[in-house]
């Protein structure tokens, strides 16, 4: 097995660390959506007048949120409970997959995504982007600490 360069060591992720980071990214995505921020960093399109009135007055069964402005895409909370990390991979490239496996809730998310873009076209929104940058920053710092404890042989 070939030795890793210093850059490769700095950017290396363990599977367990990537899973932890994936959960943070997923949580940040839910938080961003509940704040009414879309994948482009803009506020979601308002709910229709009739839906806003009914939601504000708690007119739905099992309703947990009556927030209507900005839209938070939370009525019963079920959709976001189903929004889970599905897979992570460190090779050959870093990969984090999260979303909804359930057909019913997946269709609800897809329908919402047409009117209020949660994710798409390689966009995830500003809070999620910051969390991804933080993931690389934290992991690189951790790896740098490990590398700095090792003896390095420098050949000139």
Short mmCIF file of C-alpha atoms in Angstrom, two decimals:
data_model
loop_
_atom_site.label_atom_id
_atom_site.label_comp_id
_atom_site.label_asym_id
_atom_site.label_seq_id
_atom_site.Cartn_x
_atom_site.Cartn_y
_atom_site.Cartn_z
CA UNK A 1 0.00 0.00 0.00
CA UNK A 2 1.36 3.42 -0.99
CA UNK A 3 2.12 5.99 1.65
CA UNK A 4 -0.23 8.94 1.85
CA UNK A 5 1.10 12.43 1.19
CA UNK A 6 0.72 15.08 3.89
CA UNK A 7 -2.16 16.64 1.91
CA UNK A 8 -3.92 13.27 1.69
CA UNK A 9 -3.44 12.76 5.43
CA UNK A 10 -4.86 16.23 6.14
CA UNK A 11 -7.97 15.54 4.06
CA UNK A 12 -8.55 11.94 5.20
CA UNK A 13 -11.87 11.21 6.96
CA UNK A 14 -12.59 8.23 9.16
CA UNK A 15 -15.94 6.52 8.56
CA UNK A 16 -17.10 7.26 12.09
CA UNK A 17 -16.17 10.95 11.84
CA UNK A 18 -17.93 11.28 8.48
CA UNK A 19 -21.10 9.75 9.97
CA UNK A 20 -21.02 12.28 12.83
CA UNK A 21 -20.49 15.14 10.38
CA UNK A 22 -23.32 13.81 8.19
CA UNK A 23 -25.74 13.99 11.14
CA UNK A 24 -24.69 17.59 11.83
CA UNK A 25 -25.17 18.51 8.17
CA UNK A 26 -28.58 16.84 8.10
CA UNK A 27 -29.61 18.66 11.29
CA UNK A 28 -28.42 21.97 9.86
CA UNK A 29 -30.43 21.34 6.69
CA UNK A 30 -33.59 20.76 8.73
CA UNK A 31 -32.86 23.87 10.83
CA UNK A 32 -32.31 25.95 7.68
CA UNK A 33 -35.60 24.73 6.21
CA UNK A 34 -37.48 25.45 9.44
CA UNK A 35 -36.08 28.99 9.31
CA UNK A 36 -37.73 29.34 5.88
CA UNK A 37 -34.47 29.53 3.90
CA UNK A 38 -34.30 27.79 0.53
CA UNK A 39 -31.41 26.13 -1.31
CA UNK A 40 -30.48 29.47 -2.89
CA UNK A 41 -30.43 31.38 0.43
CA UNK A 42 -33.75 33.11 -0.18
CA UNK A 43 -36.87 33.11 1.98
CA UNK A 44 -39.44 30.51 0.93
CA UNK A 45 -42.42 31.55 -1.15
CA UNK A 46 -45.35 32.30 1.21
CA UNK A 47 -48.04 29.72 1.88
CA UNK A 48 -51.39 30.31 0.18
CA UNK A 49 -53.78 32.56 2.11
CA UNK A 50 -56.20 29.70 2.91
CA UNK A 51 -53.42 27.34 4.08
CA UNK A 52 -51.80 30.11 6.17
CA UNK A 53 -55.08 30.88 7.91
CA UNK A 54 -55.83 27.23 8.65
CA UNK A 55 -52.28 26.53 9.88
CA UNK A 56 -52.12 29.71 12.00
CA UNK A 57 -55.41 28.73 13.68
CA UNK A 58 -54.25 25.14 14.32
CA UNK A 59 -56.86 23.74 11.97
CA UNK A 60 -55.03 20.48 11.14
CA UNK A 61 -54.98 17.16 12.99
CA UNK A 62 -51.72 16.33 14.83
CA UNK A 63 -50.39 19.82 14.10
CA UNK A 64 -47.19 20.80 15.97
CA UNK A 65 -46.42 24.14 14.30
CA UNK A 66 -48.57 27.15 13.53
CA UNK A 67 -45.71 29.23 12.10
CA UNK A 68 -46.66 30.65 8.70
CA UNK A 69 -44.13 33.39 7.99
CA UNK A 70 -41.70 32.51 6.73
CA UNK A 71 -42.94 29.04 5.81
CA UNK A 72 -41.15 26.36 7.83
CA UNK A 73 -42.57 23.27 6.07
CA UNK A 74 -43.48 21.88 9.47
CA UNK A 75 -47.07 20.96 10.14
CA UNK A 76 -46.96 17.65 12.01
CA UNK A 77 -43.17 17.29 12.13
CA UNK A 78 -43.36 13.86 10.50
CA UNK A 79 -41.56 14.81 7.28
CA UNK A 80 -38.43 16.00 9.12
CA UNK A 81 -38.44 13.04 11.51
CA UNK A 82 -38.16 10.85 8.39
CA UNK A 83 -35.36 13.05 6.96
CA UNK A 84 -32.37 10.84 7.81
CA UNK A 85 -28.76 10.14 6.87
CA UNK A 86 -28.98 7.14 4.57
CA UNK A 87 -25.34 6.50 3.65
CA UNK A 88 -21.82 7.84 3.98
CA UNK A 89 -18.66 6.81 2.18
CA UNK A 90 -15.03 7.89 2.41
CA UNK A 91 -13.83 6.21 -0.79
CA UNK A 92 -13.29 6.73 -3.62
CA UNK A 93 -14.76 10.16 -2.80
CA UNK A 94 -16.46 11.60 0.25
CA UNK A 95 -20.17 11.00 -0.02
CA UNK A 96 -23.05 11.86 2.28
CA UNK A 97 -26.58 10.88 1.32
CA UNK A 98 -29.53 11.99 3.36
CA UNK A 99 -33.21 12.37 2.67
CA UNK A 100 -36.44 10.45 3.10
CA UNK A 101 -36.80 6.72 2.36
CA UNK A 102 -40.54 6.57 3.01
CA UNK A 103 -42.63 6.81 -0.16
CA UNK A 104 -45.40 8.91 1.40
CA UNK A 105 -43.09 11.40 3.11
CA UNK A 106 -40.66 11.35 0.18
CA UNK A 107 -43.48 12.42 -2.15
CA UNK A 108 -44.40 15.18 0.31
CA UNK A 109 -40.82 16.44 0.31
CA UNK A 110 -40.63 16.28 -3.51
CA UNK A 111 -43.90 18.21 -3.79
CA UNK A 112 -42.65 20.87 -1.34
CA UNK A 113 -39.35 21.05 -3.24
CA UNK A 114 -41.17 22.16 -6.41
CA UNK A 115 -42.63 25.26 -4.73
CA UNK A 116 -40.01 25.88 -2.05
CA UNK A 117 -36.60 24.51 -3.07
CA UNK A 118 -35.03 22.67 -0.15
CA UNK A 119 -32.23 21.17 -2.25
CA UNK A 120 -31.43 20.72 -5.90
CA UNK A 121 -29.11 21.60 -8.77
CA UNK A 122 -26.12 21.05 -6.48
CA UNK A 123 -27.54 23.62 -4.07
CA UNK A 124 -28.19 23.02 -0.41
CA UNK A 125 -28.36 26.53 1.02
CA UNK A 126 -26.05 28.82 2.98
CA UNK A 127 -26.32 27.25 6.44
CA UNK A 128 -25.65 23.77 5.04
CA UNK A 129 -22.71 25.07 2.99
CA UNK A 130 -21.22 26.62 6.14
CA UNK A 131 -21.66 23.31 7.97
CA UNK A 132 -19.81 21.47 5.18
CA UNK A 133 -16.94 23.99 5.38
CA UNK A 134 -16.91 23.54 9.17
CA UNK A 135 -16.71 19.75 8.64
CA UNK A 136 -13.56 20.13 6.52
CA UNK A 137 -12.09 22.69 8.92
CA UNK A 138 -12.63 20.50 12.01
CA UNK A 139 -11.41 17.34 10.32
CA UNK A 140 -8.31 19.04 8.91
CA UNK A 141 -7.47 20.47 12.35
CA UNK A 142 -7.85 17.02 13.90
CA UNK A 143 -5.62 15.46 11.26
CA UNK A 144 -3.05 18.25 11.56
CA UNK A 145 -2.75 17.56 15.30
CA UNK A 146 -2.13 13.87 14.55
CA UNK A 147 0.43 14.66 11.85
CA UNK A 148 2.26 17.16 14.06
CA UNK A 149 2.78 14.45 16.69
CA UNK A 150 4.57 12.27 14.14
CA UNK A 151 8.18 12.56 13.19
CA UNK A 152 8.62 13.74 9.65
CA UNK A 153 11.66 12.98 7.56
CA UNK A 154 12.39 15.86 5.23
CA UNK A 155 14.76 15.17 2.38
CA UNK A 156 16.24 18.11 0.52
#
